[in-house]
Amino acid sequence: MSPRRNRPRGQKPDRPDASAARYGLEHTADWRGEQWVVRGITASAAVKHYRCPGCDQEIPPRVPHVVAWPAMGDVDERRHWHRPCWNARDRRSARPRRSGRPTWY
């Protein structure tokens, strides 16, 4: 006996768009009285170094993170956040906390 098919023959399963799967799905979030577009970035799509505005630490390549920008803003206003920093954005400041000391890696 052959196994049962969950779909009729000849139909292909629904597959998300390749770019949507690579870059994640977008959604909107309210923050500081403004609508923000939020997109999750997978590890395979993260290819550059970024600096998180929540903790002022570097996000290295191959680390999944979140990109957020104002819905009515420009592309230049995109910011790359660590996921925990984005989730704690109300408890964290978006200002750089750099001191005069060099950054230790």
PDB file of N, CA and C in Angstrom:
ATOM      1  N   MET A   1       0.845  -1.165   0.000  1.00  0.00           N
ATOM      2  CA  MET A   1       0.000   0.000   0.000  1.00  0.00           C
ATOM      3  C   MET A   1       0.902   1.243   0.000  1.00  0.00           C
ATOM      4  N   SER A   2       0.547   2.230  -0.799  1.00  0.00           N
ATOM      5  CA  SER A   2       1.341   3.457  -0.867  1.00  0.00           C
ATOM      6  C   SER A   2       0.832   4.459   0.176  1.00  0.00           C
ATOM      7  N   PRO A   3       1.686   5.385   0.586  1.00  0.00           N
ATOM      8  CA  PRO A   3       1.253   6.362   1.591  1.00  0.00           C
ATOM      9  C   PRO A   3       0.200   7.312   1.034  1.00  0.00           C
ATOM     10  N   ARG A   4      -0.605   7.846   1.912  1.00  0.00           N
ATOM     11  CA  ARG A   4      -1.680   8.757   1.540  1.00  0.00           C
ATOM     12  C   ARG A   4      -1.107  10.099   1.114  1.00  0.00           C
ATOM     13  N   ARG A   5      -1.682  10.695   0.084  1.00  0.00           N
ATOM     14  CA  ARG A   5      -1.253  12.011  -0.372  1.00  0.00           C
ATOM     15  C   ARG A   5      -2.120  13.068   0.304  1.00  0.00           C
ATOM     16  N   ASN A   6      -1.480  14.149   0.745  1.00  0.00           N
ATOM     17  CA  ASN A   6      -2.207  15.232   1.386  1.00  0.00           C
ATOM     18  C   ASN A   6      -2.716  16.272   0.403  1.00  0.00           C
ATOM     19  N   ARG A   7      -2.307  16.190  -0.830  1.00  0.00           N
ATOM     20  CA  ARG A   7      -2.761  17.132  -1.834  1.00  0.00           C
ATOM     21  C   ARG A   7      -3.018  16.362  -3.122  1.00  0.00           C
ATOM     22  N   PRO A   8      -3.902  16.852  -3.954  1.00  0.00           N
ATOM     23  CA  PRO A   8      -4.175  16.163  -5.218  1.00  0.00           C
ATOM     24  C   PRO A   8      -2.942  16.165  -6.118  1.00  0.00           C
ATOM     25  N   ARG A   9      -2.863  15.193  -6.962  1.00  0.00           N
ATOM     26  CA  ARG A   9      -1.743  15.100  -7.893  1.00  0.00           C
ATOM     27  C   ARG A   9      -1.731  16.284  -8.839  1.00  0.00           C
ATOM     28  N   GLY A  10      -0.533  16.729  -9.188  1.00  0.00           N
ATOM     29  CA  GLY A  10      -0.394  17.809 -10.152  1.00  0.00           C
ATOM     30  C   GLY A  10      -0.329  19.191  -9.530  1.00  0.00           C
ATOM     31  N   GLN A  11      -0.665  19.320  -8.262  1.00  0.00           N
ATOM     32  CA  GLN A  11      -0.581  20.625  -7.613  1.00  0.00           C
ATOM     33  C   GLN A  11       0.732  20.723  -6.855  1.00  0.00           C
ATOM     34  N   LYS A  12       1.358  21.874  -6.957  1.00  0.00           N
ATOM     35  CA  LYS A  12       2.606  22.089  -6.242  1.00  0.00           C
ATOM     36  C   LYS A  12       2.308  22.807  -4.922  1.00  0.00           C
ATOM     37  N   PRO A  13       3.085  22.530  -3.892  1.00  0.00           N
ATOM     38  CA  PRO A  13       2.840  23.220  -2.619  1.00  0.00           C
ATOM     39  C   PRO A  13       3.166  24.709  -2.732  1.00  0.00           C
ATOM     40  N   ASP A  14       2.476  25.509  -1.929  1.00  0.00           N
ATOM     41  CA  ASP A  14       2.734  26.944  -1.918  1.00  0.00           C
ATOM     42  C   ASP A  14       4.111  27.200  -1.336  1.00  0.00           C
ATOM     43  N   ARG A  15       4.890  27.981  -2.044  1.00  0.00           N
ATOM     44  CA  ARG A  15       6.221  28.331  -1.565  1.00  0.00           C
ATOM     45  C   ARG A  15       6.335  29.839  -1.507  1.00  0.00           C
ATOM     46  N   PRO A  16       6.905  30.366  -0.427  1.00  0.00           N
ATOM     47  CA  PRO A  16       7.063  31.824  -0.361  1.00  0.00           C
ATOM     48  C   PRO A  16       8.076  32.306  -1.387  1.00  0.00           C
ATOM     49  N   ASP A  17       7.970  33.565  -1.709  1.00  0.00           N
ATOM     50  CA  ASP A  17       8.922  34.194  -2.623  1.00  0.00           C
ATOM     51  C   ASP A  17      10.326  34.030  -2.058  1.00  0.00           C
ATOM     52  N   ALA A  18      11.305  33.792  -2.911  1.00  0.00           N
ATOM     53  CA  ALA A  18      12.674  33.569  -2.440  1.00  0.00           C
ATOM     54  C   ALA A  18      13.215  34.768  -1.670  1.00  0.00           C
ATOM     55  N   SER A  19      12.938  35.984  -2.123  1.00  0.00           N
ATOM     56  CA  SER A  19      13.431  37.158  -1.413  1.00  0.00           C
ATOM     57  C   SER A  19      12.730  37.325  -0.075  1.00  0.00           C
ATOM     58  N   ALA A  20      11.450  36.983   0.008  1.00  0.00           N
ATOM     59  CA  ALA A  20      10.734  37.079   1.283  1.00  0.00           C
ATOM     60  C   ALA A  20      11.285  36.069   2.276  1.00  0.00           C
ATOM     61  N   ALA A  21      11.632  34.876   1.797  1.00  0.00           N
ATOM     62  CA  ALA A  21      12.179  33.873   2.702  1.00  0.00           C
ATOM     63  C   ALA A  21      13.572  34.266   3.166  1.00  0.00           C
ATOM     64  N   ARG A  22      14.350  34.883   2.301  1.00  0.00           N
ATOM     65  CA  ARG A  22      15.710  35.252   2.661  1.00  0.00           C
ATOM     66  C   ARG A  22      15.739  36.425   3.636  1.00  0.00           C
ATOM     67  N   TYR A  23      14.934  37.429   3.381  1.00  0.00           N
ATOM     68  CA  TYR A  23      14.974  38.636   4.189  1.00  0.00           C
ATOM     69  C   TYR A  23      13.911  38.690   5.274  1.00  0.00           C
ATOM     70  N   GLY A  24      13.025  37.735   5.341  1.00  0.00           N
ATOM     71  CA  GLY A  24      12.015  37.725   6.387  1.00  0.00           C
ATOM     72  C   GLY A  24      10.798  38.543   6.014  1.00  0.00           C
ATOM     73  N   LEU A  25       9.769  38.379   6.787  1.00  0.00           N
ATOM     74  CA  LEU A  25       8.530  39.087   6.527  1.00  0.00           C
ATOM     75  C   LEU A  25       8.515  40.407   7.275  1.00  0.00           C
ATOM     76  N   GLU A  26       7.926  41.396   6.663  1.00  0.00           N
ATOM     77  CA  GLU A  26       7.839  42.715   7.287  1.00  0.00           C
ATOM     78  C   GLU A  26       6.542  42.830   8.076  1.00  0.00           C
ATOM     79  N   HIS A  27       6.612  43.584   9.151  1.00  0.00           N
ATOM     80  CA  HIS A  27       5.419  43.956   9.887  1.00  0.00           C
ATOM     81  C   HIS A  27       5.633  45.357  10.453  1.00  0.00           C
ATOM     82  N   THR A  28       4.583  45.949  10.950  1.00  0.00           N
ATOM     83  CA  THR A  28       4.706  47.292  11.507  1.00  0.00           C
ATOM     84  C   THR A  28       4.579  47.226  13.022  1.00  0.00           C
ATOM     85  N   ALA A  29       5.233  48.170  13.684  1.00  0.00           N
ATOM     86  CA  ALA A  29       5.187  48.265  15.137  1.00  0.00           C
ATOM     87  C   ALA A  29       5.115  49.738  15.518  1.00  0.00           C
ATOM     88  N   ASP A  30       4.403  50.022  16.587  1.00  0.00           N
ATOM     89  CA  ASP A  30       4.341  51.385  17.113  1.00  0.00           C
ATOM     90  C   ASP A  30       5.475  51.574  18.102  1.00  0.00           C
ATOM     91  N   TRP A  31       6.201  52.676  17.940  1.00  0.00           N
ATOM     92  CA  TRP A  31       7.267  52.998  18.876  1.00  0.00           C
ATOM     93  C   TRP A  31       7.420  54.508  18.914  1.00  0.00           C
ATOM     94  N   ARG A  32       7.344  55.062  20.102  1.00  0.00           N
ATOM     95  CA  ARG A  32       7.458  56.504  20.321  1.00  0.00           C
ATOM     96  C   ARG A  32       6.449  57.283  19.483  1.00  0.00           C
ATOM     97  N   GLY A  33       5.230  56.755  19.385  1.00  0.00           N
ATOM     98  CA  GLY A  33       4.168  57.436  18.663  1.00  0.00           C
ATOM     99  C   GLY A  33       4.326  57.435  17.158  1.00  0.00           C
ATOM    100  N   GLU A  34       5.112  56.537  16.634  1.00  0.00           N
ATOM    101  CA  GLU A  34       5.379  56.498  15.190  1.00  0.00           C
ATOM    102  C   GLU A  34       5.277  55.057  14.706  1.00  0.00           C
ATOM    103  N   GLN A  35       4.844  54.870  13.482  1.00  0.00           N
ATOM    104  CA  GLN A  35       4.792  53.548  12.874  1.00  0.00           C
ATOM    105  C   GLN A  35       6.169  53.185  12.337  1.00  0.00           C
ATOM    106  N   TRP A  36       6.664  52.010  12.691  1.00  0.00           N
ATOM    107  CA  TRP A  36       7.949  51.525  12.217  1.00  0.00           C
ATOM    108  C   TRP A  36       7.733  50.236  11.436  1.00  0.00           C
ATOM    109  N   VAL A  37       8.449  50.095  10.343  1.00  0.00           N
ATOM    110  CA  VAL A  37       8.454  48.854   9.576  1.00  0.00           C
ATOM    111  C   VAL A  37       9.604  48.021  10.119  1.00  0.00           C
ATOM    112  N   VAL A  38       9.309  46.766  10.448  1.00  0.00           N
ATOM    113  CA  VAL A  38      10.305  45.887  11.066  1.00  0.00           C
ATOM    114  C   VAL A  38      10.452  44.646  10.199  1.00  0.00           C
ATOM    115  N   ARG A  39      11.693  44.286   9.915  1.00  0.00           N
ATOM    116  CA  ARG A  39      11.980  43.099   9.101  1.00  0.00           C
ATOM    117  C   ARG A  39      13.071  42.288   9.788  1.00  0.00           C
ATOM    118  N   GLY A  40      12.848  41.004   9.932  1.00  0.00           N
ATOM    119  CA  GLY A  40      13.864  40.117  10.478  1.00  0.00           C
ATOM    120  C   GLY A  40      14.849  39.714   9.397  1.00  0.00           C
ATOM    121  N   ILE A  41      16.126  39.742   9.731  1.00  0.00           N
ATOM    122  CA  ILE A  41      17.178  39.343   8.796  1.00  0.00           C
ATOM    123  C   ILE A  41      17.756  38.015   9.257  1.00  0.00           C
ATOM    124  N   THR A  42      17.812  37.055   8.368  1.00  0.00           N
ATOM    125  CA  THR A  42      18.356  35.747   8.709  1.00  0.00           C
ATOM    126  C   THR A  42      19.874  35.785   8.707  1.00  0.00           C
ATOM    127  N   ALA A  43      20.479  34.755   9.250  1.00  0.00           N
ATOM    128  CA  ALA A  43      21.939  34.693   9.308  1.00  0.00           C
ATOM    129  C   ALA A  43      22.554  34.647   7.908  1.00  0.00           C
ATOM    130  N   SER A  44      21.902  33.981   6.973  1.00  0.00           N
ATOM    131  CA  SER A  44      22.451  33.889   5.622  1.00  0.00           C
ATOM    132  C   SER A  44      22.374  35.220   4.880  1.00  0.00           C
ATOM    133  N   ALA A  45      21.451  36.093   5.277  1.00  0.00           N
ATOM    134  CA  ALA A  45      21.301  37.383   4.607  1.00  0.00           C
ATOM    135  C   ALA A  45      22.150  38.473   5.246  1.00  0.00           C
ATOM    136  N   ALA A  46      22.660  38.232   6.447  1.00  0.00           N
ATOM    137  CA  ALA A  46      23.473  39.233   7.147  1.00  0.00           C
ATOM    138  C   ALA A  46      24.918  39.082   6.682  1.00  0.00           C
ATOM    139  N   VAL A  47      25.373  40.013   5.849  1.00  0.00           N
ATOM    140  CA  VAL A  47      26.698  39.874   5.248  1.00  0.00           C
ATOM    141  C   VAL A  47      27.656  41.003   5.619  1.00  0.00           C
ATOM    142  N   LYS A  48      27.180  42.020   6.329  1.00  0.00           N
ATOM    143  CA  LYS A  48      28.042  43.150   6.676  1.00  0.00           C
ATOM    144  C   LYS A  48      28.041  43.376   8.179  1.00  0.00           C
ATOM    145  N   HIS A  49      28.954  44.223   8.618  1.00  0.00           N
ATOM    146  CA  HIS A  49      28.992  44.642  10.021  1.00  0.00           C
ATOM    147  C   HIS A  49      28.041  45.819  10.200  1.00  0.00           C
ATOM    148  N   TYR A  50      27.285  45.809  11.290  1.00  0.00           N
ATOM    149  CA  TYR A  50      26.388  46.904  11.641  1.00  0.00           C
ATOM    150  C   TYR A  50      26.598  47.248  13.108  1.00  0.00           C
ATOM    151  N   ARG A  51      26.142  48.412  13.515  1.00  0.00           N
ATOM    152  CA  ARG A  51      26.207  48.811  14.924  1.00  0.00           C
ATOM    153  C   ARG A  51      24.782  48.971  15.425  1.00  0.00           C
ATOM    154  N   CYS A  52      24.460  48.253  16.496  1.00  0.00           N
ATOM    155  CA  CYS A  52      23.126  48.276  17.085  1.00  0.00           C
ATOM    156  C   CYS A  52      22.934  49.585  17.847  1.00  0.00           C
ATOM    157  N   PRO A  53      21.860  50.353  17.571  1.00  0.00           N
ATOM    158  CA  PRO A  53      21.637  51.591  18.307  1.00  0.00           C
ATOM    159  C   PRO A  53      21.146  51.353  19.728  1.00  0.00           C
ATOM    160  N   GLY A  54      20.682  50.151  20.046  1.00  0.00           N
ATOM    161  CA  GLY A  54      20.185  49.864  21.380  1.00  0.00           C
ATOM    162  C   GLY A  54      21.291  49.654  22.400  1.00  0.00           C
ATOM    163  N   CYS A  55      22.341  48.941  22.001  1.00  0.00           N
ATOM    164  CA  CYS A  55      23.429  48.638  22.938  1.00  0.00           C
ATOM    165  C   CYS A  55      24.765  49.212  22.483  1.00  0.00           C
ATOM    166  N   ASP A  56      24.796  49.799  21.291  1.00  0.00           N
ATOM    167  CA  ASP A  56      26.003  50.390  20.725  1.00  0.00           C
ATOM    168  C   ASP A  56      27.113  49.357  20.545  1.00  0.00           C
ATOM    169  N   GLN A  57      26.734  48.112  20.301  1.00  0.00           N
ATOM    170  CA  GLN A  57      27.704  47.047  20.038  1.00  0.00           C
ATOM    171  C   GLN A  57      27.599  46.651  18.570  1.00  0.00           C
ATOM    172  N   GLU A  58      28.639  46.027  18.078  1.00  0.00           N
ATOM    173  CA  GLU A  58      28.684  45.627  16.681  1.00  0.00           C
ATOM    174  C   GLU A  58      27.869  44.357  16.450  1.00  0.00           C
ATOM    175  N   ILE A  59      27.183  44.311  15.325  1.00  0.00           N
ATOM    176  CA  ILE A  59      26.499  43.098  14.873  1.00  0.00           C
ATOM    177  C   ILE A  59      27.365  42.521  13.758  1.00  0.00           C
ATOM    178  N   PRO A  60      28.067  41.435  14.005  1.00  0.00           N
ATOM    179  CA  PRO A  60      28.941  40.875  12.968  1.00  0.00           C
ATOM    180  C   PRO A  60      28.143  40.161  11.876  1.00  0.00           C
ATOM    181  N   PRO A  61      28.775  39.863  10.758  1.00  0.00           N
ATOM    182  CA  PRO A  61      28.094  39.096   9.705  1.00  0.00           C
ATOM    183  C   PRO A  61      27.675  37.728  10.226  1.00  0.00           C
ATOM    184  N   ARG A  62      26.685  37.146   9.591  1.00  0.00           N
ATOM    185  CA  ARG A  62      26.156  35.813   9.896  1.00  0.00           C
ATOM    186  C   ARG A  62      25.439  35.740  11.239  1.00  0.00           C
ATOM    187  N   VAL A  63      24.962  36.885  11.749  1.00  0.00           N
ATOM    188  CA  VAL A  63      24.183  36.916  12.988  1.00  0.00           C
ATOM    189  C   VAL A  63      22.787  37.424  12.642  1.00  0.00           C
ATOM    190  N   PRO A  64      21.739  36.649  12.944  1.00  0.00           N
ATOM    191  CA  PRO A  64      20.391  37.140  12.650  1.00  0.00           C
ATOM    192  C   PRO A  64      20.071  38.359  13.505  1.00  0.00           C
ATOM    193  N   HIS A  65      19.364  39.318  12.917  1.00  0.00           N
ATOM    194  CA  HIS A  65      19.025  40.539  13.632  1.00  0.00           C
ATOM    195  C   HIS A  65      17.763  41.148  13.022  1.00  0.00           C
ATOM    196  N   VAL A  66      17.411  42.349  13.450  1.00  0.00           N
ATOM    197  CA  VAL A  66      16.196  43.030  13.012  1.00  0.00           C
ATOM    198  C   VAL A  66      16.575  44.350  12.366  1.00  0.00           C
ATOM    199  N   VAL A  67      15.904  44.694  11.274  1.00  0.00           N
ATOM    200  CA  VAL A  67      16.072  46.001  10.646  1.00  0.00           C
ATOM    201  C   VAL A  67      14.765  46.748  10.827  1.00  0.00           C
ATOM    202  N   ALA A  68      14.847  47.995  11.309  1.00  0.00           N
ATOM    203  CA  ALA A  68      13.649  48.803  11.535  1.00  0.00           C
ATOM    204  C   ALA A  68      13.869  50.197  10.975  1.00  0.00           C
ATOM    205  N   TRP A  69      12.792  50.772  10.438  1.00  0.00           N
ATOM    206  CA  TRP A  69      12.846  52.141   9.931  1.00  0.00           C
ATOM    207  C   TRP A  69      11.447  52.736  10.027  1.00  0.00           C
ATOM    208  N   PRO A  70      11.361  54.071  10.130  1.00  0.00           N
ATOM    209  CA  PRO A  70      10.037  54.710  10.188  1.00  0.00           C
ATOM    210  C   PRO A  70       9.258  54.445   8.908  1.00  0.00           C
ATOM    211  N   ALA A  71       7.966  54.176   9.046  1.00  0.00           N
ATOM    212  CA  ALA A  71       7.136  53.858   7.878  1.00  0.00           C
ATOM    213  C   ALA A  71       7.109  55.011   6.891  1.00  0.00           C
ATOM    214  N   MET A  72       7.156  56.234   7.376  1.00  0.00           N
ATOM    215  CA  MET A  72       7.141  57.399   6.506  1.00  0.00           C
ATOM    216  C   MET A  72       8.555  57.938   6.273  1.00  0.00           C
ATOM    217  N   GLY A  73       9.555  57.145   6.595  1.00  0.00           N
ATOM    218  CA  GLY A  73      10.935  57.600   6.491  1.00  0.00           C
ATOM    219  C   GLY A  73      11.600  57.178   5.201  1.00  0.00           C
ATOM    220  N   ASP A  74      12.864  57.524   5.116  1.00  0.00           N
ATOM    221  CA  ASP A  74      13.682  57.253   3.952  1.00  0.00           C
ATOM    222  C   ASP A  74      14.503  55.985   4.195  1.00  0.00           C
ATOM    223  N   VAL A  75      15.109  55.470   3.155  1.00  0.00           N
ATOM    224  CA  VAL A  75      15.954  54.283   3.261  1.00  0.00           C
ATOM    225  C   VAL A  75      17.156  54.558   4.169  1.00  0.00           C
ATOM    226  N   ASP A  76      17.619  55.791   4.209  1.00  0.00           N
ATOM    227  CA  ASP A  76      18.775  56.129   5.038  1.00  0.00           C
ATOM    228  C   ASP A  76      18.478  56.041   6.529  1.00  0.00           C
ATOM    229  N   GLU A  77      17.222  55.934   6.903  1.00  0.00           N
ATOM    230  CA  GLU A  77      16.855  55.887   8.316  1.00  0.00           C
ATOM    231  C   GLU A  77      16.752  54.463   8.855  1.00  0.00           C
ATOM    232  N   ARG A  78      17.133  53.458   8.050  1.00  0.00           N
ATOM    233  CA  ARG A  78      17.112  52.073   8.527  1.00  0.00           C
ATOM    234  C   ARG A  78      18.159  51.874   9.600  1.00  0.00           C
ATOM    235  N   ARG A  79      17.802  51.108  10.623  1.00  0.00           N
ATOM    236  CA  ARG A  79      18.731  50.781  11.695  1.00  0.00           C
ATOM    237  C   ARG A  79      18.690  49.285  11.939  1.00  0.00           C
ATOM    238  N   HIS A  80      19.854  48.700  12.140  1.00  0.00           N
ATOM    239  CA  HIS A  80      19.986  47.273  12.396  1.00  0.00           C
ATOM    240  C   HIS A  80      20.133  47.073  13.902  1.00  0.00           C
ATOM    241  N   TRP A  81      19.243  46.286  14.501  1.00  0.00           N
ATOM    242  CA  TRP A  81      19.194  46.049  15.941  1.00  0.00           C
ATOM    243  C   TRP A  81      19.400  44.570  16.224  1.00  0.00           C
ATOM    244  N   HIS A  82      20.013  44.252  17.365  1.00  0.00           N
ATOM    245  CA  HIS A  82      19.953  42.887  17.883  1.00  0.00           C
ATOM    246  C   HIS A  82      18.489  42.611  18.229  1.00  0.00           C
ATOM    247  N   ARG A  83      18.058  41.393  18.120  1.00  0.00           N
ATOM    248  CA  ARG A  83      16.663  41.082  18.456  1.00  0.00           C
ATOM    249  C   ARG A  83      16.319  41.419  19.916  1.00  0.00           C
ATOM    250  N   PRO A  84      17.158  41.052  20.890  1.00  0.00           N
ATOM    251  CA  PRO A  84      16.817  41.425  22.271  1.00  0.00           C
ATOM    252  C   PRO A  84      16.809  42.942  22.489  1.00  0.00           C
ATOM    253  N   CYS A  85      17.671  43.657  21.808  1.00  0.00           N
ATOM    254  CA  CYS A  85      17.690  45.119  21.938  1.00  0.00           C
ATOM    255  C   CYS A  85      16.420  45.722  21.362  1.00  0.00           C
ATOM    256  N   TRP A  86      15.945  45.207  20.231  1.00  0.00           N
ATOM    257  CA  TRP A  86      14.709  45.717  19.656  1.00  0.00           C
ATOM    258  C   TRP A  86      13.529  45.420  20.582  1.00  0.00           C
ATOM    259  N   ASN A  87      13.514  44.229  21.170  1.00  0.00           N
ATOM    260  CA  ASN A  87      12.424  43.883  22.079  1.00  0.00           C
ATOM    261  C   ASN A  87      12.453  44.728  23.348  1.00  0.00           C
ATOM    262  N   ALA A  88      13.628  45.212  23.740  1.00  0.00           N
ATOM    263  CA  ALA A  88      13.770  46.046  24.936  1.00  0.00           C
ATOM    264  C   ALA A  88      13.941  47.514  24.579  1.00  0.00           C
ATOM    265  N   ARG A  89      13.481  47.932  23.420  1.00  0.00           N
ATOM    266  CA  ARG A  89      13.723  49.292  22.943  1.00  0.00           C
ATOM    267  C   ARG A  89      13.099  50.358  23.826  1.00  0.00           C
ATOM    268  N   ASP A  90      12.046  50.021  24.553  1.00  0.00           N
ATOM    269  CA  ASP A  90      11.439  51.005  25.453  1.00  0.00           C
ATOM    270  C   ASP A  90      12.288  51.221  26.703  1.00  0.00           C
ATOM    271  N   ARG A  91      13.112  50.253  27.033  1.00  0.00           N
ATOM    272  CA  ARG A  91      13.986  50.380  28.201  1.00  0.00           C
ATOM    273  C   ARG A  91      15.384  50.844  27.823  1.00  0.00           C
ATOM    274  N   ARG A  92      15.639  50.950  26.522  1.00  0.00           N
ATOM    275  CA  ARG A  92      16.963  51.349  26.040  1.00  0.00           C
ATOM    276  C   ARG A  92      16.858  52.633  25.242  1.00  0.00           C
ATOM    277  N   SER A  93      17.956  53.312  25.142  1.00  0.00           N
ATOM    278  CA  SER A  93      18.011  54.554  24.389  1.00  0.00           C
ATOM    279  C   SER A  93      18.563  54.265  23.002  1.00  0.00           C
ATOM    280  N   ALA A  94      18.188  55.059  22.028  1.00  0.00           N
ATOM    281  CA  ALA A  94      18.712  54.897  20.672  1.00  0.00           C
ATOM    282  C   ALA A  94      19.898  55.825  20.440  1.00  0.00           C
ATOM    283  N   ARG A  95      20.407  56.435  21.493  1.00  0.00           N
ATOM    284  CA  ARG A  95      21.556  57.325  21.375  1.00  0.00           C
ATOM    285  C   ARG A  95      22.845  56.518  21.547  1.00  0.00           C
ATOM    286  N   PRO A  96      23.892  56.860  20.823  1.00  0.00           N
ATOM    287  CA  PRO A  96      25.167  56.187  21.029  1.00  0.00           C
ATOM    288  C   PRO A  96      25.695  56.470  22.434  1.00  0.00           C
ATOM    289  N   ARG A  97      26.272  55.465  23.057  1.00  0.00           N
ATOM    290  CA  ARG A  97      26.807  55.597  24.405  1.00  0.00           C
ATOM    291  C   ARG A  97      28.323  55.523  24.403  1.00  0.00           C
ATOM    292  N   ARG A  98      28.909  55.964  23.347  1.00  0.00           N
ATOM    293  CA  ARG A  98      30.362  55.845  23.219  1.00  0.00           C
ATOM    294  C   ARG A  98      31.064  56.818  24.142  1.00  0.00           C
ATOM    295  N   SER A  99      32.084  56.345  24.751  1.00  0.00           N
ATOM    296  CA  SER A  99      32.912  57.213  25.579  1.00  0.00           C
ATOM    297  C   SER A  99      34.199  57.494  24.815  1.00  0.00           C
ATOM    298  N   GLY A 100      35.108  58.179  25.425  1.00  0.00           N
ATOM    299  CA  GLY A 100      36.368  58.492  24.782  1.00  0.00           C
ATOM    300  C   GLY A 100      37.317  57.312  24.736  1.00  0.00           C
ATOM    301  N   ARG A 101      36.928  56.233  25.414  1.00  0.00           N
ATOM    302  CA  ARG A 101      37.790  55.047  25.443  1.00  0.00           C
ATOM    303  C   ARG A 101      37.651  54.231  24.159  1.00  0.00           C
ATOM    304  N   PRO A 102      38.691  53.522  23.771  1.00  0.00           N
ATOM    305  CA  PRO A 102      38.588  52.678  22.564  1.00  0.00           C
ATOM    306  C   PRO A 102      37.667  51.494  22.817  1.00  0.00           C
ATOM    307  N   THR A 103      37.088  50.980  21.753  1.00  0.00           N
ATOM    308  CA  THR A 103      36.206  49.822  21.831  1.00  0.00           C
ATOM    309  C   THR A 103      37.054  48.565  21.916  1.00  0.00           C
ATOM    310  N   TRP A 104      36.719  47.693  22.847  1.00  0.00           N
ATOM    311  CA  TRP A 104      37.416  46.407  23.003  1.00  0.00           C
ATOM    312  C   TRP A 104      36.651  45.339  22.264  1.00  0.00           C
ATOM    313  N   TYR A 105      37.365  44.480  21.552  1.00  0.00           N
ATOM    314  CA  TYR A 105      36.721  43.397  20.835  1.00  0.00           C
ATOM    315  C   TYR A 105      37.062  42.084  21.464  1.00  0.00           C
TER     316      TYR A 105
END
